[in-house]
PDB file of C-alpha atoms in Angstrom:
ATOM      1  CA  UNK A   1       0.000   0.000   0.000  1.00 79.00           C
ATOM      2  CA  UNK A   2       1.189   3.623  -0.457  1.00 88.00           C
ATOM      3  CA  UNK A   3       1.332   4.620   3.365  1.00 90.00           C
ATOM      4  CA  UNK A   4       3.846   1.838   3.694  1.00 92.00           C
ATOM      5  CA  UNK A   5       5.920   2.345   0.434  1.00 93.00           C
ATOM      6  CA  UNK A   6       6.068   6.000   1.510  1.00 94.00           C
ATOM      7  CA  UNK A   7       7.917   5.117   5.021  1.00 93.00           C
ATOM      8  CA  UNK A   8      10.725   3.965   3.487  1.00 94.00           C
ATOM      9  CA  UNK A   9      13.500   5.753   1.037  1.00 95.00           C
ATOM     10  CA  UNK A  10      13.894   2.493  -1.531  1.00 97.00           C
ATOM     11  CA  UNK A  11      11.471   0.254  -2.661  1.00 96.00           C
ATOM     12  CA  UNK A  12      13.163  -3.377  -4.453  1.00 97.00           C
ATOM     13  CA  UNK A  13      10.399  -5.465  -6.294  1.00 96.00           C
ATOM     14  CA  UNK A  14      11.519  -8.953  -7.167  1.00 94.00           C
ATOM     15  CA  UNK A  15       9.917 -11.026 -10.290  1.00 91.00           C
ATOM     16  CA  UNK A  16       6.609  -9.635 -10.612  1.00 92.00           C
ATOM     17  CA  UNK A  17       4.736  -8.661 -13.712  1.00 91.00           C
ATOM     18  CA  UNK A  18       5.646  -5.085 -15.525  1.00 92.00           C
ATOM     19  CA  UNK A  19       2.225  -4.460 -14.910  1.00 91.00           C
ATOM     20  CA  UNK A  20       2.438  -4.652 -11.022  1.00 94.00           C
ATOM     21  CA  UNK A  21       5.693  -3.145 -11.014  1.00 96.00           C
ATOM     22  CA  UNK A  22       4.175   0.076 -13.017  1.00 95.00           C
ATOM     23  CA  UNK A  23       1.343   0.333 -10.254  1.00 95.00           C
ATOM     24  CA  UNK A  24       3.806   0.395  -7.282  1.00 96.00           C
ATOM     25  CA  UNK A  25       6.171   2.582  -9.223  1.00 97.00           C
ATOM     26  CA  UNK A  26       3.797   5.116  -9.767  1.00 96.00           C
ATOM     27  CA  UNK A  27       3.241   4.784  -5.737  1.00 96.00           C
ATOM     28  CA  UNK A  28       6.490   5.443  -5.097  1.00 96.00           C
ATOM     29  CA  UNK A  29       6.746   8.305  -7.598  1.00 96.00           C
ATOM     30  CA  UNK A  30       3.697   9.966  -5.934  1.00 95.00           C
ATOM     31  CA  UNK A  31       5.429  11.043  -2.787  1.00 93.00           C
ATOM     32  CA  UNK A  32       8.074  13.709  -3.047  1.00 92.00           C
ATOM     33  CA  UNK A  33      11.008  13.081  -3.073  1.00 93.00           C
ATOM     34  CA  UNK A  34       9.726  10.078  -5.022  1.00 96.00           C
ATOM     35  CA  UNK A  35      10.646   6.778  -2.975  1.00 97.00           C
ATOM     36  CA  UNK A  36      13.922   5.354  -5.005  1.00 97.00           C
ATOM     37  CA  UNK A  37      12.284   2.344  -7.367  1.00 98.00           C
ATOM     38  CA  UNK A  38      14.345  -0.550  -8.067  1.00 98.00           C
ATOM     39  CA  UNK A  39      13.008  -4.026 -10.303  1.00 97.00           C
ATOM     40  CA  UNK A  40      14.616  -6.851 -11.175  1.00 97.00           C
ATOM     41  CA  UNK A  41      13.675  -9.894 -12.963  1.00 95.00           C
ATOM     42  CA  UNK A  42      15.260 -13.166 -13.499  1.00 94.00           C
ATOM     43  CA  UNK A  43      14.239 -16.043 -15.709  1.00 93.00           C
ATOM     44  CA  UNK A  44      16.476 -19.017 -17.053  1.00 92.00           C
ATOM     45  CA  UNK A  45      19.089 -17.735 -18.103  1.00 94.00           C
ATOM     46  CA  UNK A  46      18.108 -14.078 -18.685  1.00 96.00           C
ATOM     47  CA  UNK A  47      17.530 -11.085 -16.382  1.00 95.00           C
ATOM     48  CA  UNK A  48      16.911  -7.762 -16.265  1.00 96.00           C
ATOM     49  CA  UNK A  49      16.802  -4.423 -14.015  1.00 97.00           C
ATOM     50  CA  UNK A  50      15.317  -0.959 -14.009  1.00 98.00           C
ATOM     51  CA  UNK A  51      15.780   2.156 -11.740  1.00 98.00           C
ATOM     52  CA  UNK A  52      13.391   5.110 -11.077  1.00 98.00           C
ATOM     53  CA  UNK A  53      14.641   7.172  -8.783  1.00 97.00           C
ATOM     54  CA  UNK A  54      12.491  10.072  -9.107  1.00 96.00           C
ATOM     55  CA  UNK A  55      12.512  13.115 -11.207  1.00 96.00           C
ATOM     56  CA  UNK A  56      15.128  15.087  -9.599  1.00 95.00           C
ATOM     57  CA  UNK A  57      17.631  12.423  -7.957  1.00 96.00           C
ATOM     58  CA  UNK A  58      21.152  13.977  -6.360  1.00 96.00           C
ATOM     59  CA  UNK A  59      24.188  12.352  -6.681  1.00 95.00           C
ATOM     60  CA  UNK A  60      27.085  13.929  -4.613  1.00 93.00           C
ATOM     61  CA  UNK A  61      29.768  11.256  -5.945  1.00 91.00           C
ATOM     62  CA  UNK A  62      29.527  10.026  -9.299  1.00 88.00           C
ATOM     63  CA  UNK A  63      32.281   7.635  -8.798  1.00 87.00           C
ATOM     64  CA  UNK A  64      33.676   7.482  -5.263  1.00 86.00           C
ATOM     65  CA  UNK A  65      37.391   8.439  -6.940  1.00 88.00           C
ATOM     66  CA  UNK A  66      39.734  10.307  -5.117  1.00 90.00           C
ATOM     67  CA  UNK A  67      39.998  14.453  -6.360  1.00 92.00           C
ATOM     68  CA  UNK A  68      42.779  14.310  -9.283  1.00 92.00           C
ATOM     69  CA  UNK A  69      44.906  17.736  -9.244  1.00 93.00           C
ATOM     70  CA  UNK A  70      47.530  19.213 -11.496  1.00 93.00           C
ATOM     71  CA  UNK A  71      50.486  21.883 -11.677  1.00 93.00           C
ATOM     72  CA  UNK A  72      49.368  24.885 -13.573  1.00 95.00           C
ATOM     73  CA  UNK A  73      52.085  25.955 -16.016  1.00 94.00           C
ATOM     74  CA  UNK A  74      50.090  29.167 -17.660  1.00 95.00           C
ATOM     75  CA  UNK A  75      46.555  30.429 -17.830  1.00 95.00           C
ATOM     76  CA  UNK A  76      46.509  33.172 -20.936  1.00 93.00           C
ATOM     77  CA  UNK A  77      42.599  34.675 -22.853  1.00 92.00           C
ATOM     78  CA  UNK A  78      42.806  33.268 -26.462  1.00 89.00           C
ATOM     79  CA  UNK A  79      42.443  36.198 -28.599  1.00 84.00           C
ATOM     80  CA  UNK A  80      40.699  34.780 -31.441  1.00 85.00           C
ATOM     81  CA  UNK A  81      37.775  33.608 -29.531  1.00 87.00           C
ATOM     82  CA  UNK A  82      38.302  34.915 -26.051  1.00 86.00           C
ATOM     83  CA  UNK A  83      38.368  31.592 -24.559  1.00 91.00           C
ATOM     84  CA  UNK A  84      40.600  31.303 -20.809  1.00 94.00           C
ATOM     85  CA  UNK A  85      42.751  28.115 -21.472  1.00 95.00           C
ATOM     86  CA  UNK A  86      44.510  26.644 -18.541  1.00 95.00           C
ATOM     87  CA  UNK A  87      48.019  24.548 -19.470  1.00 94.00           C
ATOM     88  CA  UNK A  88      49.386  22.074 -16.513  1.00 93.00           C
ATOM     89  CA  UNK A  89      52.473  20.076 -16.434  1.00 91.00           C
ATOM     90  CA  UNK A  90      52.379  16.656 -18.756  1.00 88.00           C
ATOM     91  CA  UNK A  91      55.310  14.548 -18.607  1.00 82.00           C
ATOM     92  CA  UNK A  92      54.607  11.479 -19.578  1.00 75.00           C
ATOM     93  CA  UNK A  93      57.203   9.433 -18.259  1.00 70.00           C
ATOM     94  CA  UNK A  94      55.821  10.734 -14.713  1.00 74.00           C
ATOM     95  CA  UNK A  95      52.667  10.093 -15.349  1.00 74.00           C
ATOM     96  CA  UNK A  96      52.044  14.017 -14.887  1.00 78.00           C
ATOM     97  CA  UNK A  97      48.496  14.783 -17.257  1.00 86.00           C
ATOM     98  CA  UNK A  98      45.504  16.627 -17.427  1.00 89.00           C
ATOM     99  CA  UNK A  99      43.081  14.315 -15.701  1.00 89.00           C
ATOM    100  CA  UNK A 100      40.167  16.051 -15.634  1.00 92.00           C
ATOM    101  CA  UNK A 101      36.985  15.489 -17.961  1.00 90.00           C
ATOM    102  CA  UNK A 102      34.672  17.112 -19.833  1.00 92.00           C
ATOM    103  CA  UNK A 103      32.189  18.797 -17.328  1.00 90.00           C
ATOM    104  CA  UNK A 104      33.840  18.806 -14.666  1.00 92.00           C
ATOM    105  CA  UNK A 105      34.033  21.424 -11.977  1.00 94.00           C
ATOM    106  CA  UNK A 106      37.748  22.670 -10.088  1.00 95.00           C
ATOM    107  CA  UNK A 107      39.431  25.136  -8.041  1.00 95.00           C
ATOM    108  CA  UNK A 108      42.700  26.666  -8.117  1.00 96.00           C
ATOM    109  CA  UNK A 109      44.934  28.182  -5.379  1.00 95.00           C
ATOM    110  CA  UNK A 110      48.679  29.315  -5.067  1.00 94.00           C
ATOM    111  CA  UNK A 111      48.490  31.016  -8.799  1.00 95.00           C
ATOM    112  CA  UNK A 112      50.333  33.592  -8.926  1.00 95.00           C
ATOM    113  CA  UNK A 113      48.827  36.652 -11.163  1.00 93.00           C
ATOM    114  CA  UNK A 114      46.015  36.092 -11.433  1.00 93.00           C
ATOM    115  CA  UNK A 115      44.683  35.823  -7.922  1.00 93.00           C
ATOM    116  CA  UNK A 116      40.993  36.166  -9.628  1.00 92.00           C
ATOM    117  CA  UNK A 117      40.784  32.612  -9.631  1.00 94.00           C
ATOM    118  CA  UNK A 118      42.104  31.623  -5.999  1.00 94.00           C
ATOM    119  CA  UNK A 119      39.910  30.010  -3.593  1.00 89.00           C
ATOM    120  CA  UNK A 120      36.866  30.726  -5.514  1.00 90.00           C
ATOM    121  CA  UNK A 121      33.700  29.176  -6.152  1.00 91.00           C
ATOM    122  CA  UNK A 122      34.117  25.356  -8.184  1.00 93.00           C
ATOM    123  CA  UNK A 123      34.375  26.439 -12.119  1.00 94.00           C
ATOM    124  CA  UNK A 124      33.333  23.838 -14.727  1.00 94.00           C
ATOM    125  CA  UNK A 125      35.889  23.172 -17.499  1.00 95.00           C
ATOM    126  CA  UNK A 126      35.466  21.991 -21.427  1.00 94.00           C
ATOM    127  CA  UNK A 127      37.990  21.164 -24.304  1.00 93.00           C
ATOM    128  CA  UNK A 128      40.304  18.831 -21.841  1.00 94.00           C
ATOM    129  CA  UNK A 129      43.514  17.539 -22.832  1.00 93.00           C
ATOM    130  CA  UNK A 130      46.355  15.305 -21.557  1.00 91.00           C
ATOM    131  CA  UNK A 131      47.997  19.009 -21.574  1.00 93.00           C
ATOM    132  CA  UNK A 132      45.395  21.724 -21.181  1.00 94.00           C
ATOM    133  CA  UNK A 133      41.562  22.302 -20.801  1.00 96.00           C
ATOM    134  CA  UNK A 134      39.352  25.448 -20.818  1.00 96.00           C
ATOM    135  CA  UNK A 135      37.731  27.459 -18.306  1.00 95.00           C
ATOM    136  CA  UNK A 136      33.828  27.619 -19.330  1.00 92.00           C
ATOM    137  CA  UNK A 137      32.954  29.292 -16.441  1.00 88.00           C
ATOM    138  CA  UNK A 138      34.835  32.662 -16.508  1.00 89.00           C
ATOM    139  CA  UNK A 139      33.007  35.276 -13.689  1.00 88.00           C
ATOM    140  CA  UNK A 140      34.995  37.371 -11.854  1.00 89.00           C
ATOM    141  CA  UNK A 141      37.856  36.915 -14.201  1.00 91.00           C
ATOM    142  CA  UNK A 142      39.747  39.972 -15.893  1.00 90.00           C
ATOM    143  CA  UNK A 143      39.930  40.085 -20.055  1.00 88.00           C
ATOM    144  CA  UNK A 144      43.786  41.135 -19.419  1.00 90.00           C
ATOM    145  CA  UNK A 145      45.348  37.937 -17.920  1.00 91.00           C
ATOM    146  CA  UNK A 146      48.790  38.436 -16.702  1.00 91.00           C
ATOM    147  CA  UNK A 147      49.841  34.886 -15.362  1.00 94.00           C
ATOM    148  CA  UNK A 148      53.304  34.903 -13.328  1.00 93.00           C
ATOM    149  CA  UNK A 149      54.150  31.331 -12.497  1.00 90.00           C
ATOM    150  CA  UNK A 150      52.727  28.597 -10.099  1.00 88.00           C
ATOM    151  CA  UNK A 151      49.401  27.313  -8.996  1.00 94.00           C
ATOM    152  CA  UNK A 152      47.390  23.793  -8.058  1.00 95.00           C
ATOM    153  CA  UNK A 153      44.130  22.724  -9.742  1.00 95.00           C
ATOM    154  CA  UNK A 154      41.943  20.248  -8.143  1.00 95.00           C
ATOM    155  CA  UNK A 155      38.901  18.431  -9.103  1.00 94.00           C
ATOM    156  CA  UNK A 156      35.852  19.327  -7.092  1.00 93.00           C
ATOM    157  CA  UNK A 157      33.589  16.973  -6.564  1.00 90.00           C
ATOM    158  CA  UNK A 158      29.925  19.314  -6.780  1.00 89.00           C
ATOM    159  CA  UNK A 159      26.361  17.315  -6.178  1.00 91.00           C
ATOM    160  CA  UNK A 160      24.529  16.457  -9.329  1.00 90.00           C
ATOM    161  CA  UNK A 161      20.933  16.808 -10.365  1.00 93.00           C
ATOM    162  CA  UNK A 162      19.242  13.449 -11.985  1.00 95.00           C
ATOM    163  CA  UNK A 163      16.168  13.132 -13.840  1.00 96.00           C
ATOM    164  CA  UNK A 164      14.771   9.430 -14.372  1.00 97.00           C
ATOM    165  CA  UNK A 165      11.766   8.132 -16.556  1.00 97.00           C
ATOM    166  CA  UNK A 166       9.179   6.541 -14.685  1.00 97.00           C
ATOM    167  CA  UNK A 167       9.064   2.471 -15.263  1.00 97.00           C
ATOM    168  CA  UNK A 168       5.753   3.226 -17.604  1.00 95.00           C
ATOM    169  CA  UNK A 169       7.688   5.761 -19.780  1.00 96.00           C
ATOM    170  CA  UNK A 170      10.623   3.904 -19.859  1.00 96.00           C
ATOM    171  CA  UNK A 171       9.367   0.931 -21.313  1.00 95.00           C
ATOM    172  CA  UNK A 172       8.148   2.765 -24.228  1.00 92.00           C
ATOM    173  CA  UNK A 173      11.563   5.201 -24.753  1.00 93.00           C
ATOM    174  CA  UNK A 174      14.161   3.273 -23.037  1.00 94.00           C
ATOM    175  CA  UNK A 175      17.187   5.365 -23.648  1.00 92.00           C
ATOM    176  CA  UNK A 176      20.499   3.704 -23.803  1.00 93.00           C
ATOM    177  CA  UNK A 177      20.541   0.251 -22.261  1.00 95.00           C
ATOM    178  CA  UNK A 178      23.797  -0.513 -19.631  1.00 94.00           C
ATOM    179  CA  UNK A 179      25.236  -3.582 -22.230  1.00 91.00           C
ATOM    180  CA  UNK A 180      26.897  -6.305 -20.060  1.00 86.00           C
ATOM    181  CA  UNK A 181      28.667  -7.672 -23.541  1.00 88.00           C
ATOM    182  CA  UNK A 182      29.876  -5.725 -26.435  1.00 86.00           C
ATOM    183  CA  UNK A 183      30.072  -8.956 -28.569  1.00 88.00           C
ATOM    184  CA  UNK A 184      26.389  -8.736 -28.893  1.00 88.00           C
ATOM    185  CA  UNK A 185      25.777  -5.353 -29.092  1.00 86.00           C
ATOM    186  CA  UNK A 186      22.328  -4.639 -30.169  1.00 86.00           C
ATOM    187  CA  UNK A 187      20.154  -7.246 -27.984  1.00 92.00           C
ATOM    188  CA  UNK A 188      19.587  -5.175 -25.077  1.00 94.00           C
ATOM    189  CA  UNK A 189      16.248  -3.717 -27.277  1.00 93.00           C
ATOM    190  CA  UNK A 190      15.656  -7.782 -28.184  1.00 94.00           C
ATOM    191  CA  UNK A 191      15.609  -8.783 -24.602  1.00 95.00           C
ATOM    192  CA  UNK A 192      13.651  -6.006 -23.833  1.00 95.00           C
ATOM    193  CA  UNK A 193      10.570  -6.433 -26.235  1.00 95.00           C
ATOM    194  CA  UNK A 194      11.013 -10.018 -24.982  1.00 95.00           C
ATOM    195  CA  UNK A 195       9.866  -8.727 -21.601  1.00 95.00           C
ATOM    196  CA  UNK A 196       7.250  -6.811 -22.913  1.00 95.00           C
ATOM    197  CA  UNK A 197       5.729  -9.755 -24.762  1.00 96.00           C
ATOM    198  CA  UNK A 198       6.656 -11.872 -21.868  1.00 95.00           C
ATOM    199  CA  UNK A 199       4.234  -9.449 -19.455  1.00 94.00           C
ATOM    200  CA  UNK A 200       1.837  -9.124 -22.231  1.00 95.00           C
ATOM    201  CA  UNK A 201       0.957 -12.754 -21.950  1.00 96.00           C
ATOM    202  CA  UNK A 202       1.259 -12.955 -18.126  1.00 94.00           C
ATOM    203  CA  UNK A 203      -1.909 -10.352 -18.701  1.00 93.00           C
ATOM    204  CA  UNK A 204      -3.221 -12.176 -20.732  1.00 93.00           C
ATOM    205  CA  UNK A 205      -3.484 -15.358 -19.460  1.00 93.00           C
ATOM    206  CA  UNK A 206      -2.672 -14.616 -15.480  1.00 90.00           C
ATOM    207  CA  UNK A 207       0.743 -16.511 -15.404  1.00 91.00           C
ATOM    208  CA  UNK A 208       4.116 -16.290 -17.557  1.00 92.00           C
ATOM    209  CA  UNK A 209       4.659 -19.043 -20.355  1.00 94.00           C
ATOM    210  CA  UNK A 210       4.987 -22.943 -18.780  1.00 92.00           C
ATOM    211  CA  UNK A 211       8.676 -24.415 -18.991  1.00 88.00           C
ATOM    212  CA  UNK A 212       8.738 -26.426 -22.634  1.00 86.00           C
ATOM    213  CA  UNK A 213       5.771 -24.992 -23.959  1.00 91.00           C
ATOM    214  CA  UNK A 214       6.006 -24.535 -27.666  1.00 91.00           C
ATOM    215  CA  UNK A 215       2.280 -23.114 -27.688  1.00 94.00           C
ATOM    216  CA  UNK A 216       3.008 -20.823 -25.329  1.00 96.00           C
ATOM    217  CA  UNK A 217       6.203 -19.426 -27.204  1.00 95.00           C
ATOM    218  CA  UNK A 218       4.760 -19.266 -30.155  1.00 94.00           C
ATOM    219  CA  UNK A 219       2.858 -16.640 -28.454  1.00 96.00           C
ATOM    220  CA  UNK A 220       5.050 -14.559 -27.051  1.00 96.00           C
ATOM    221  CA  UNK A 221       7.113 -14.712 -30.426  1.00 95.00           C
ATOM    222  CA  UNK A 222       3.639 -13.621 -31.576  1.00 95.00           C
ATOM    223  CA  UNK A 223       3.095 -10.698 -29.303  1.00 96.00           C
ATOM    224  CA  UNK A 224       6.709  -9.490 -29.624  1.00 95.00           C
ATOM    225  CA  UNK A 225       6.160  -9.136 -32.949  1.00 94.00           C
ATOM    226  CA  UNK A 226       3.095  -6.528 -32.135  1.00 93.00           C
ATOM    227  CA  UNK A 227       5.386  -4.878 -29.193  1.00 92.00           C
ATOM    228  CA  UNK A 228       8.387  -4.575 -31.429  1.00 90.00           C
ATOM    229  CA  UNK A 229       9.588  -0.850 -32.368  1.00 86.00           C
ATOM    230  CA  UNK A 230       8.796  -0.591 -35.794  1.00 86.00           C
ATOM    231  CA  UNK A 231      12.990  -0.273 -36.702  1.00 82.00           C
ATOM    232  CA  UNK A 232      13.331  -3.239 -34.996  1.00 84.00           C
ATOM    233  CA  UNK A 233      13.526  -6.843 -37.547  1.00 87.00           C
ATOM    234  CA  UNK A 234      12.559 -10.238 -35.476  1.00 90.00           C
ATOM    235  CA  UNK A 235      14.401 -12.165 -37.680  1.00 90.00           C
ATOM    236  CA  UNK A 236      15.422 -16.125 -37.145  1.00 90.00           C
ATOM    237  CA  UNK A 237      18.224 -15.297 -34.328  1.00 91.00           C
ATOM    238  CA  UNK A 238      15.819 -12.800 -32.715  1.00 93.00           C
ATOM    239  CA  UNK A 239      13.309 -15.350 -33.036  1.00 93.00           C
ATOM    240  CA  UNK A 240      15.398 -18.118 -31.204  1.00 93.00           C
ATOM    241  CA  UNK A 241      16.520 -15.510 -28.811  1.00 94.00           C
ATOM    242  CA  UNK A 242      13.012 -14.226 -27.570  1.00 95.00           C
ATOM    243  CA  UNK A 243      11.291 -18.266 -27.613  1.00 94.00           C
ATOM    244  CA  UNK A 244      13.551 -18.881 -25.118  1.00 94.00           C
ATOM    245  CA  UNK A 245      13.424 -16.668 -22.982  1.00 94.00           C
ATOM    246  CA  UNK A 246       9.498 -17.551 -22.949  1.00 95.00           C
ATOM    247  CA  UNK A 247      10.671 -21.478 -22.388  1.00 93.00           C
ATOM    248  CA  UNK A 248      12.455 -20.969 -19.266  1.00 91.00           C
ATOM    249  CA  UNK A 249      10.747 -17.655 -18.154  1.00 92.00           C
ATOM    250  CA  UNK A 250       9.871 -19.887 -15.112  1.00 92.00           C
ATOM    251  CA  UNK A 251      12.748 -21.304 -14.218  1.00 91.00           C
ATOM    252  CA  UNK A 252      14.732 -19.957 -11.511  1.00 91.00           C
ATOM    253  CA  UNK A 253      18.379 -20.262 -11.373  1.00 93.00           C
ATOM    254  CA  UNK A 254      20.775 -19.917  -8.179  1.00 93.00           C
ATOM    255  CA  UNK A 255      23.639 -17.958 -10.724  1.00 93.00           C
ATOM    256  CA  UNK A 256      21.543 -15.786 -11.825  1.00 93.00           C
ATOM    257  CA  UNK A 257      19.501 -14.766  -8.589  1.00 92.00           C
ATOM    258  CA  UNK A 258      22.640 -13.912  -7.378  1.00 94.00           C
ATOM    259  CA  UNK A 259      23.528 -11.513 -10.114  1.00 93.00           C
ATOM    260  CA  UNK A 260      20.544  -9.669  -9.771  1.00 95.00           C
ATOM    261  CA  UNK A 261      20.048  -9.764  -6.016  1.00 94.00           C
ATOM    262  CA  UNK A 262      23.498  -8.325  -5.893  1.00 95.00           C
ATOM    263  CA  UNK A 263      22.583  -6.066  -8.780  1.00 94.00           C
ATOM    264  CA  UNK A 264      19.551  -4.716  -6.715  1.00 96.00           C
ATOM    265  CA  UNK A 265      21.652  -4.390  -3.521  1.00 96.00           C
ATOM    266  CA  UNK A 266      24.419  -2.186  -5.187  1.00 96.00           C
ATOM    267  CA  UNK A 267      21.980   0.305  -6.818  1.00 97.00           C
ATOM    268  CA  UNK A 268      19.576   0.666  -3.288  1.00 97.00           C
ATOM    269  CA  UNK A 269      23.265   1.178  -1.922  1.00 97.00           C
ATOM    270  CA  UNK A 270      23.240   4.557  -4.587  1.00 96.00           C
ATOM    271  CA  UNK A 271      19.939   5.516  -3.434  1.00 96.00           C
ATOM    272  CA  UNK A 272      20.739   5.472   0.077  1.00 95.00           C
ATOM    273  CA  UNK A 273      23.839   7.139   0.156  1.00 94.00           C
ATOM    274  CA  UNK A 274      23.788   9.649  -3.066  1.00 94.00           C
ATOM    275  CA  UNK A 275      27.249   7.958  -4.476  1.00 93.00           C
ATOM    276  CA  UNK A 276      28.058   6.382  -7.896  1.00 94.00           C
ATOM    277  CA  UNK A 277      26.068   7.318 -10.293  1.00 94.00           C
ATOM    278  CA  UNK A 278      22.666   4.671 -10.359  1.00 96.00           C
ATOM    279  CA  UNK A 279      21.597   2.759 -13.376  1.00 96.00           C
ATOM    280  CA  UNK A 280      20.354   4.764 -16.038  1.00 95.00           C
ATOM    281  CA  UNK A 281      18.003   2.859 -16.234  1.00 95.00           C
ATOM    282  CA  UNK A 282      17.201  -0.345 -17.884  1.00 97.00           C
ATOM    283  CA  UNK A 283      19.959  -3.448 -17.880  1.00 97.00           C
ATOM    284  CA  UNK A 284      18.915  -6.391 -19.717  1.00 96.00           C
ATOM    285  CA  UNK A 285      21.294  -9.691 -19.535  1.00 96.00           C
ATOM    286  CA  UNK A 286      21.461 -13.182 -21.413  1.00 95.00           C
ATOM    287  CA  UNK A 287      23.777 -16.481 -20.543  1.00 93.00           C
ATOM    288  CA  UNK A 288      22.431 -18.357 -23.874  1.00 91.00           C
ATOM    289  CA  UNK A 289      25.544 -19.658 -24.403  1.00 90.00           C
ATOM    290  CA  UNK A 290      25.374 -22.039 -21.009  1.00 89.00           C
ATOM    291  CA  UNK A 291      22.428 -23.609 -22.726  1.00 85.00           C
ATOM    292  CA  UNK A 292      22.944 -26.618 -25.116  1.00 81.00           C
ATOM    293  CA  UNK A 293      22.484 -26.123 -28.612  1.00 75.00           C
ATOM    294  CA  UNK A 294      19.660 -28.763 -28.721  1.00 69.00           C
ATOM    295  CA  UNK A 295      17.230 -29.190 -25.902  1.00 62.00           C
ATOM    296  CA  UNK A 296      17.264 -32.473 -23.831  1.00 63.00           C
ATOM    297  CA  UNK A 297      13.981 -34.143 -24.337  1.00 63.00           C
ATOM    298  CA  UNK A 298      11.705 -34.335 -21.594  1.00 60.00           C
ATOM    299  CA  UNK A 299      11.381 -36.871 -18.659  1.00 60.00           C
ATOM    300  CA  UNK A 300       9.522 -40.164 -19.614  1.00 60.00           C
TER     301      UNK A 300
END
């Protein structure tokens, strides 16, 4: 019920349909701040996990990393395009670099001449190099710079603002999928109209597909084919790929639990504590390869 959902700050929902896990998403996106929403399925040999945590989510640490600095060498205005470009010390041999990113936010102190930028407020950076990077944020700082020598940079690590989908949008515009396996690239959006066929049938008929039916995954093959995006080709593979996952949709196996129970832990660990970025937000996950390329004929 929502009184209960709403006494706690993450909610983990275990193998039930996408149907019941839209209904207590949207309880836990009706309280504000939105209760943290985590789901996670496992069937055979595949699995899957999505993350709602709300429309505006903050994450203080995106990656638990220790603050990089660097030696500033020279800080100068480009005069074609006005543009305040910070160079550090690179030496490779040292391992001395530039190890900041794109979008990133740092301080200075200790630079002499241009004491504008000293112990000032966290200024995000663009254009990064192994040797240099830009200032984007420029307040406060004069057009005539007149750098002398010396000065640190440090990364600053500054709270960030994250929007998620909730679990009935996201079905429907997924976004980038988290791929577990480059080598098959591409059947994160198989595996997930697979799960949309597989819950369309669980409405359908009030239980997911029996182990070894061939009826049954003809139908899901069926109703994947209705669910697909209409870019999306079910060819023979795609075919093979989403039949199974209706044959052992039942099935529940130890390896795989494990996966996703620790999968589910590590992200309500994010929600809890605002560090590592969470799941954005779907995960989808296949072991066909442990199954033999023939299936053993049932029991007599």
């Amino acid at each position: 019920t929502a009184p209960l959902i709403h006494e706690h700050t993450v909610f983990v929902v275990c193998n039930v349909s996408l149907s019941e896990a839209k209904r207590l998403n949207g309880l836990c996106r009706a309280r504000s701040p939105a209760v943290c929403f985590i789901y996670v399925w496992s069937g055979g040999v595949f699995g899957s996990a999505f993350c709602d945590f709300g429309p505006s989510f903050t994450v203080y640490d995106d990656n638990g990393e220790q603050p990089t600095s660097s030696i500033v060498t020279n800080v100068q205005r480009n005069a074609s395009n006005g543009n305040v470009v910070v160079t550090c010390l690179y030496d490779q041999a040292q391992n001395a670099r530039v190890d900041f990113q794109d979008g990133d936010y740092v301080i200075f102190s200790e630079v002499q001449g241009v004491p504008e930028l000293n112990g000032t407020h966290p200024r995000k950076i663009c254009g990064v190099t192994p040797r240099s990077f830009v200032i984007e944020d420029t307040d406060g700082l004069p057009h005539d710079i007149r750098f002398l020598r010396g000065g640190i940079v440090t990364q600053s690590k500054v709270a960030k603002q994250v929007a998620f989908k909730s679990l009935d949008e996201a079905i429907t515009d997924p976004g980038t999928f988290l791929e577990s396996d480059f080598s098959k690239f591409g059947r994160s959006l198989i595996l997930h109209t697979g799960l949309q066929a597989l819950d369309a049938f669980h409405a359908k008929h009030g239980d997911f597909p029996s182990l070894n039916n061939s009826s049954h995954q003809d139908a899901v093959f069926a109703l994947a084919q209705s669910l697909k995006p209409p870019d999306v080709e079910l060819g023979e593979n795609e075919a093979l790929i989403i039949r199974e996952m209706a044959r052992c949709s039942t099935a529940v196996l130890n390896p795989l639990a494990a996966i996703f129970g620790g999968f589910a832990a590590q992200e309500a660990v994010k929600a809890c504590t605002g560090k590592f970025m969470p799941l954005m937000q779907w995960f989808h996950f296949d072991a066909l390869e442990c199954l033999p390329d023939k299936p053993r004929p049932p029991p007599t």
